Amino acid sequence: MQRVAVLTEPDHVELEEREVPEPGPGQVQVAVRAVSVCGSDVHYYDHGRIGGFVMHGPLVLGHETSGVVSAVGPGVAAPAVGTRVAVEPQAECGRCEQCRRGRYHLCPDIAFFATPPVDGSFAQYVVIPAHRAHPVPDSLSDEAAALVEPLSVALHAAGKADIGPGTRVLVSGAGPVGLLCLQVALARGASAVVVTDVMALRREVAAEYGATATVDANDHDTALTAVGDVLGQADVVLECTGVQPAVDLAVAATAPAATVVLVGTGASVTLPLDVVQARELVVKGTFRYAHVYPAAIGLAACGRIRLDAMVTSHHPLEDAVGALLAARRDPLALKAVVHPTYG
């Protein structure tokens, strides 16, 4: 048997005993070492839904996951038992049009951890397709290996924007994903990266993580002027908040023919299509990631991305609620990590 933290309804988590899942053909079982809390986990805890993804029964949260392969199913040659892995928390059908075109993250039948009705990794053991269990070097901690998941979100977004040497980048929002987008943009050679946020403490953190400048986003006109003073106009905007004022500022700060990537999710927002058309802006959505986990692991392993520094609290599985509430208690909290098991 294993222990599992289960969200039975909004604001209520119970610790349950469940059967340990056994790996089937092509799968591995992973003993979970670290699960970092995502904003989506908190949103399910608060509201029981994110947009069209709605809880209709108990749900195990957690998808930013690392651990050790503890068993392998039939036909699995690698990774072997005992291998430390970062878990890419999705299993696609492999047969649909999106999968055949390489866009497996857009598979209509994808099973993604902690997205109803699929359980996540606030558990001692999970099973995953073997090719989604990515070996990590000893230089990466369990916590950093878990954070490969949100790093992959940032890498996918930066790839959508084609950030390269000399690119002027605006990152909207200095939360965990924004800080990862900042670091990825710098690693890809951006000439300047400005980060906006409404919270002074978050802006200070962004400066510590290498932002060329940070800008108070509370007043649109003042912020637009401040961004312009540093960038002139942005070639790329990575919008990581999903809130209307930030989207408005992001679009206003663009250069002609710039790319705006909508990374953050929230309520529906509107776009000033007159500006989009007049400047020939390219506006792109981004949803999770595909084909980037190995690159994310390599980038983290070479020291270009600060992952361990983003971990601000540690929690046993019994304190999963404490991990979910950590951001409410401390405005500087970035990543709470749940540790279901060791050994």
XYZ file of C-alpha atoms in Angstrom:
343
model
C 0.000 0.000 0.000
C 1.010 3.620 -0.462
C 0.000 6.975 0.979
C -1.701 9.481 -1.322
C -2.879 13.058 -0.679
C -6.307 13.401 -2.295
C -8.269 16.569 -3.024
C -11.795 15.350 -2.282
C -13.385 18.762 -2.842
C -12.129 22.361 -2.935
C -10.295 23.274 0.278
C -10.220 19.694 1.541
C -7.347 17.226 1.222
C -7.321 13.775 2.810
C -4.456 11.330 3.235
C -5.504 7.915 1.929
C -4.044 4.434 1.646
C -4.177 3.097 -1.910
C -2.773 0.206 -3.860
C 0.672 0.773 -5.339
C 0.248 1.059 -9.134
C 2.082 -1.620 -11.090
C 3.734 -0.777 -14.411
C 2.171 -2.254 -17.512
C 3.848 -2.927 -20.861
C 6.097 -0.025 -21.819
C 5.691 1.654 -18.425
C 7.889 2.278 -15.409
C 6.970 2.731 -11.781
C 8.605 5.723 -10.086
C 9.108 6.189 -6.354
C 8.334 9.884 -6.018
C 11.042 11.951 -4.327
C 9.901 15.512 -5.001
C 6.814 17.274 -6.332
C 6.901 21.048 -6.716
C 3.586 22.837 -6.417
C 2.242 24.566 -9.526
C -0.259 27.390 -9.642
C -2.666 24.970 -11.295
C -2.552 22.760 -8.194
C -3.477 25.748 -6.055
C -6.278 26.691 -8.440
C -7.806 23.215 -8.254
C -7.482 23.336 -4.468
C -9.267 26.692 -4.357
C -11.906 26.239 -7.046
C -12.035 22.614 -8.186
C -11.561 23.626 -11.799
C -9.417 25.511 -14.292
C -11.481 26.692 -17.220
C -12.943 23.632 -18.895
C -10.966 21.200 -16.726
C -13.389 20.400 -13.908
C -13.176 18.004 -10.972
C -16.064 15.535 -10.940
C -14.593 13.405 -8.174
C -11.525 13.068 -5.942
C -8.270 14.163 -7.567
C -4.629 13.636 -6.649
C -2.756 16.860 -7.380
C 0.879 17.320 -8.405
C 2.614 17.054 -11.771
C 6.066 18.651 -11.366
C 7.728 15.396 -10.394
C 11.020 13.605 -9.888
C 11.912 10.271 -8.374
C 13.657 6.943 -8.822
C 12.571 4.110 -11.101
C 11.389 1.376 -8.735
C 9.985 -1.192 -11.195
C 9.674 -1.655 -14.944
C 6.935 -3.226 -17.007
C 7.230 -5.815 -19.771
C 9.290 -4.722 -22.744
C 11.107 -1.882 -20.973
C 14.888 -1.865 -21.459
C 15.501 1.623 -20.092
C 15.478 3.448 -17.808
C 16.545 0.725 -15.407
C 15.461 0.264 -11.818
C 17.421 2.681 -9.631
C 17.663 5.428 -12.264
C 16.877 8.938 -11.039
C 14.394 10.562 -13.395
C 12.444 13.712 -14.115
C 8.890 12.683 -14.923
C 7.307 14.230 -18.002
C 3.764 13.898 -16.680
C 1.840 13.108 -19.826
C 0.853 10.036 -21.809
C -0.407 10.617 -25.338
C -2.332 8.175 -27.523
C 0.387 8.077 -30.201
C -2.147 7.505 -32.978
C -4.119 10.712 -33.557
C -3.305 13.435 -36.076
C -1.645 15.666 -33.470
C 0.559 12.830 -32.228
C 1.514 11.862 -35.789
C 2.529 15.461 -36.452
C 4.727 15.534 -33.358
C 2.390 17.730 -31.343
C 1.717 15.078 -28.754
C 0.981 17.671 -26.057
C -2.135 18.593 -28.074
C -3.410 15.009 -28.255
C -7.158 15.145 -27.529
C -6.874 11.952 -25.481
C -3.754 12.888 -23.532
C -3.567 11.830 -19.905
C -1.805 14.608 -18.009
C -1.060 14.317 -14.300
C -3.441 16.201 -11.991
C -5.785 17.189 -14.804
C -9.243 15.708 -14.185
C -9.869 12.833 -14.205
C -6.173 11.815 -14.214
C -4.486 11.605 -10.815
C -1.163 13.293 -10.176
C 1.908 12.662 -8.073
C 1.071 13.668 -4.500
C 1.676 9.968 -3.956
C 4.526 7.675 -3.051
C 4.464 5.890 -6.412
C 3.304 6.693 -9.934
C 3.491 4.907 -13.271
C 4.410 6.627 -16.521
C 5.394 5.551 -20.055
C 9.078 4.656 -19.982
C 9.921 7.243 -22.640
C 8.471 9.946 -20.393
C 10.825 9.099 -17.511
C 13.928 11.128 -18.348
C 17.215 10.246 -16.606
C 18.879 13.123 -14.774
C 22.539 13.531 -13.795
C 23.707 13.388 -10.203
C 24.418 17.114 -10.369
C 20.669 17.816 -10.307
C 18.936 17.583 -6.950
C 15.561 15.879 -6.625
C 13.984 19.315 -6.301
C 15.701 20.665 -9.411
C 14.665 17.555 -11.330
C 11.034 18.229 -10.382
C 11.397 21.819 -11.589
C 12.426 20.571 -15.024
C 8.666 20.496 -15.689
C 8.006 24.262 -15.376
C 11.379 24.903 -17.011
C 10.035 22.952 -19.988
C 7.053 25.309 -20.095
C 9.460 28.246 -20.339
C 11.623 26.537 -22.965
C 8.593 25.723 -25.085
C 7.430 29.347 -24.887
C 10.871 30.710 -25.775
C 10.996 28.343 -28.723
C 7.621 29.603 -29.924
C 9.071 33.117 -29.824
C 12.355 32.117 -31.497
C 14.389 34.086 -28.959
C 18.032 34.329 -29.983
C 21.086 36.567 -29.761
C 20.143 40.232 -29.782
C 16.434 39.740 -29.068
C 14.834 42.381 -26.839
C 12.474 40.568 -24.495
C 9.709 41.681 -22.161
C 8.582 39.150 -19.541
C 5.248 39.999 -17.987
C 4.996 38.629 -14.453
C 7.729 37.670 -11.977
C 6.187 34.487 -10.619
C 7.938 31.126 -11.012
C 7.195 30.739 -14.732
C 8.151 34.357 -15.391
C 11.478 33.880 -13.608
C 12.136 30.751 -15.638
C 11.245 32.572 -18.866
C 13.659 35.330 -17.846
C 16.479 32.842 -17.337
C 15.737 30.940 -20.538
C 15.684 34.178 -22.558
C 19.087 35.135 -21.169
C 20.443 31.638 -21.840
C 19.288 31.915 -25.468
C 21.234 35.140 -25.911
C 18.652 37.894 -25.474
C 20.350 41.284 -25.431
C 18.014 42.688 -22.776
C 15.191 41.249 -20.680
C 12.801 43.521 -18.804
C 10.448 41.987 -16.240
C 7.235 43.682 -15.126
C 5.221 42.909 -12.005
C 2.839 44.717 -9.670
C 4.677 43.496 -6.534
C 7.889 45.224 -5.493
C 9.215 42.132 -3.728
C 8.760 40.021 -6.845
C 10.540 42.651 -8.934
C 13.473 42.492 -6.534
C 13.657 38.734 -7.025
C 13.613 39.177 -10.809
C 16.562 41.555 -10.523
C 18.445 38.925 -8.526
C 17.766 36.419 -11.300
C 19.412 38.631 -13.899
C 16.737 40.925 -15.314
C 18.234 43.842 -17.219
C 15.606 46.006 -15.534
C 12.359 45.563 -13.644
C 9.285 47.744 -14.021
C 6.354 48.454 -11.725
C 3.282 47.420 -13.724
C 0.682 49.123 -11.540
C 0.271 52.143 -13.832
C 0.036 51.397 -17.559
C 1.446 54.643 -18.957
C 4.301 54.876 -16.468
C 5.205 51.237 -17.030
C 5.113 51.600 -20.815
C 7.501 54.537 -20.627
C 9.844 52.642 -18.312
C 9.912 49.594 -20.582
C 10.612 51.847 -23.557
C 13.499 53.515 -21.758
C 15.282 50.150 -21.572
C 14.142 48.181 -24.613
C 12.918 50.826 -26.987
C 10.324 48.325 -28.149
C 10.165 44.611 -27.414
C 10.866 42.081 -30.162
C 9.323 39.356 -28.007
C 6.849 39.417 -25.154
C 6.364 36.401 -22.898
C 3.097 37.152 -21.094
C 3.041 34.986 -17.966
C 0.133 36.393 -15.941
C -3.049 35.892 -17.939
C -4.568 39.118 -16.593
C -5.964 41.903 -18.761
C -3.803 44.863 -17.624
C -0.642 42.842 -18.192
C -1.785 41.762 -21.650
C -2.588 45.381 -22.528
C 0.877 46.515 -21.444
C 2.558 43.622 -23.228
C 0.956 44.423 -26.572
C 1.542 48.161 -26.209
C 5.264 47.603 -25.600
C 5.892 45.682 -28.824
C 7.945 46.623 -31.834
C 6.447 46.178 -35.313
C 6.453 42.492 -36.344
C 7.085 41.422 -32.753
C 5.937 38.105 -31.315
C 3.676 37.911 -28.276
C 3.475 34.512 -26.599
C 0.610 33.986 -24.165
C 2.091 31.745 -21.477
C -0.081 32.548 -18.471
C -3.604 31.234 -18.120
C -6.506 32.990 -16.472
C -9.856 34.435 -17.342
C -10.564 35.272 -20.963
C -8.765 38.423 -22.062
C -9.206 40.708 -25.042
C -6.525 41.740 -27.501
C -6.329 45.161 -29.187
C -6.622 43.804 -32.701
C -6.068 47.236 -34.213
C -2.566 47.241 -32.715
C -1.986 43.611 -33.670
C -2.903 44.384 -37.269
C -1.179 47.754 -37.593
C 2.109 46.391 -36.238
C 1.778 42.981 -37.910
C 2.228 41.316 -34.545
C 2.383 37.552 -34.265
C 0.339 36.363 -31.292
C 0.873 32.762 -30.221
C -0.707 30.583 -27.605
C 1.331 28.011 -25.758
C 0.061 24.928 -23.953
C 2.390 22.836 -21.835
C 5.288 21.551 -24.000
C 6.588 18.829 -26.282
C 10.056 17.492 -27.141
C 11.863 19.789 -24.686
C 12.539 17.708 -21.560
C 16.033 16.541 -22.612
C 17.009 20.122 -23.484
C 15.609 21.389 -20.184
C 17.605 18.804 -18.255
C 20.756 19.728 -20.158
C 20.237 23.434 -19.566
C 19.682 22.872 -15.857
C 22.644 20.514 -15.554
C 25.085 23.009 -17.071
C 24.178 25.586 -14.443
C 22.524 28.132 -16.720
C 19.232 28.027 -14.803
C 18.848 28.547 -11.056
C 16.366 25.898 -9.971
C 17.329 24.994 -6.409
C 17.225 28.664 -5.423
C 13.558 28.776 -6.412
C 12.601 26.225 -3.741
C 11.330 28.178 -0.749
C 9.761 25.457 1.430
C 9.732 21.687 1.932
C 6.761 19.608 3.087
C 6.058 15.958 3.862
C 3.106 14.390 2.114
C 1.088 14.840 5.307
C 1.466 18.610 4.892
C 0.360 18.816 1.273
C -2.101 21.547 2.264
C 0.738 23.562 3.774
C 2.565 23.343 0.471
C -0.537 24.453 -1.428
C -1.007 27.435 0.885
C 2.653 28.476 1.031
C 2.294 31.207 -1.581
C -0.548 32.804 0.357
C 1.548 33.002 3.503
C 4.639 34.529 1.913
C 4.634 36.839 -1.122
C 8.224 35.785 -1.804
C 7.363 32.080 -1.873
C 8.248 30.652 -5.268
C 8.183 26.864 -5.149
C 6.937 24.692 -2.321
C 8.062 21.078 -2.649
C 6.267 17.998 -1.340
C 8.400 14.950 -0.535
C 6.237 11.795 -0.632
C 9.025 9.266 -0.131
C 12.745 8.757 0.097
C 14.986 5.742 -0.276
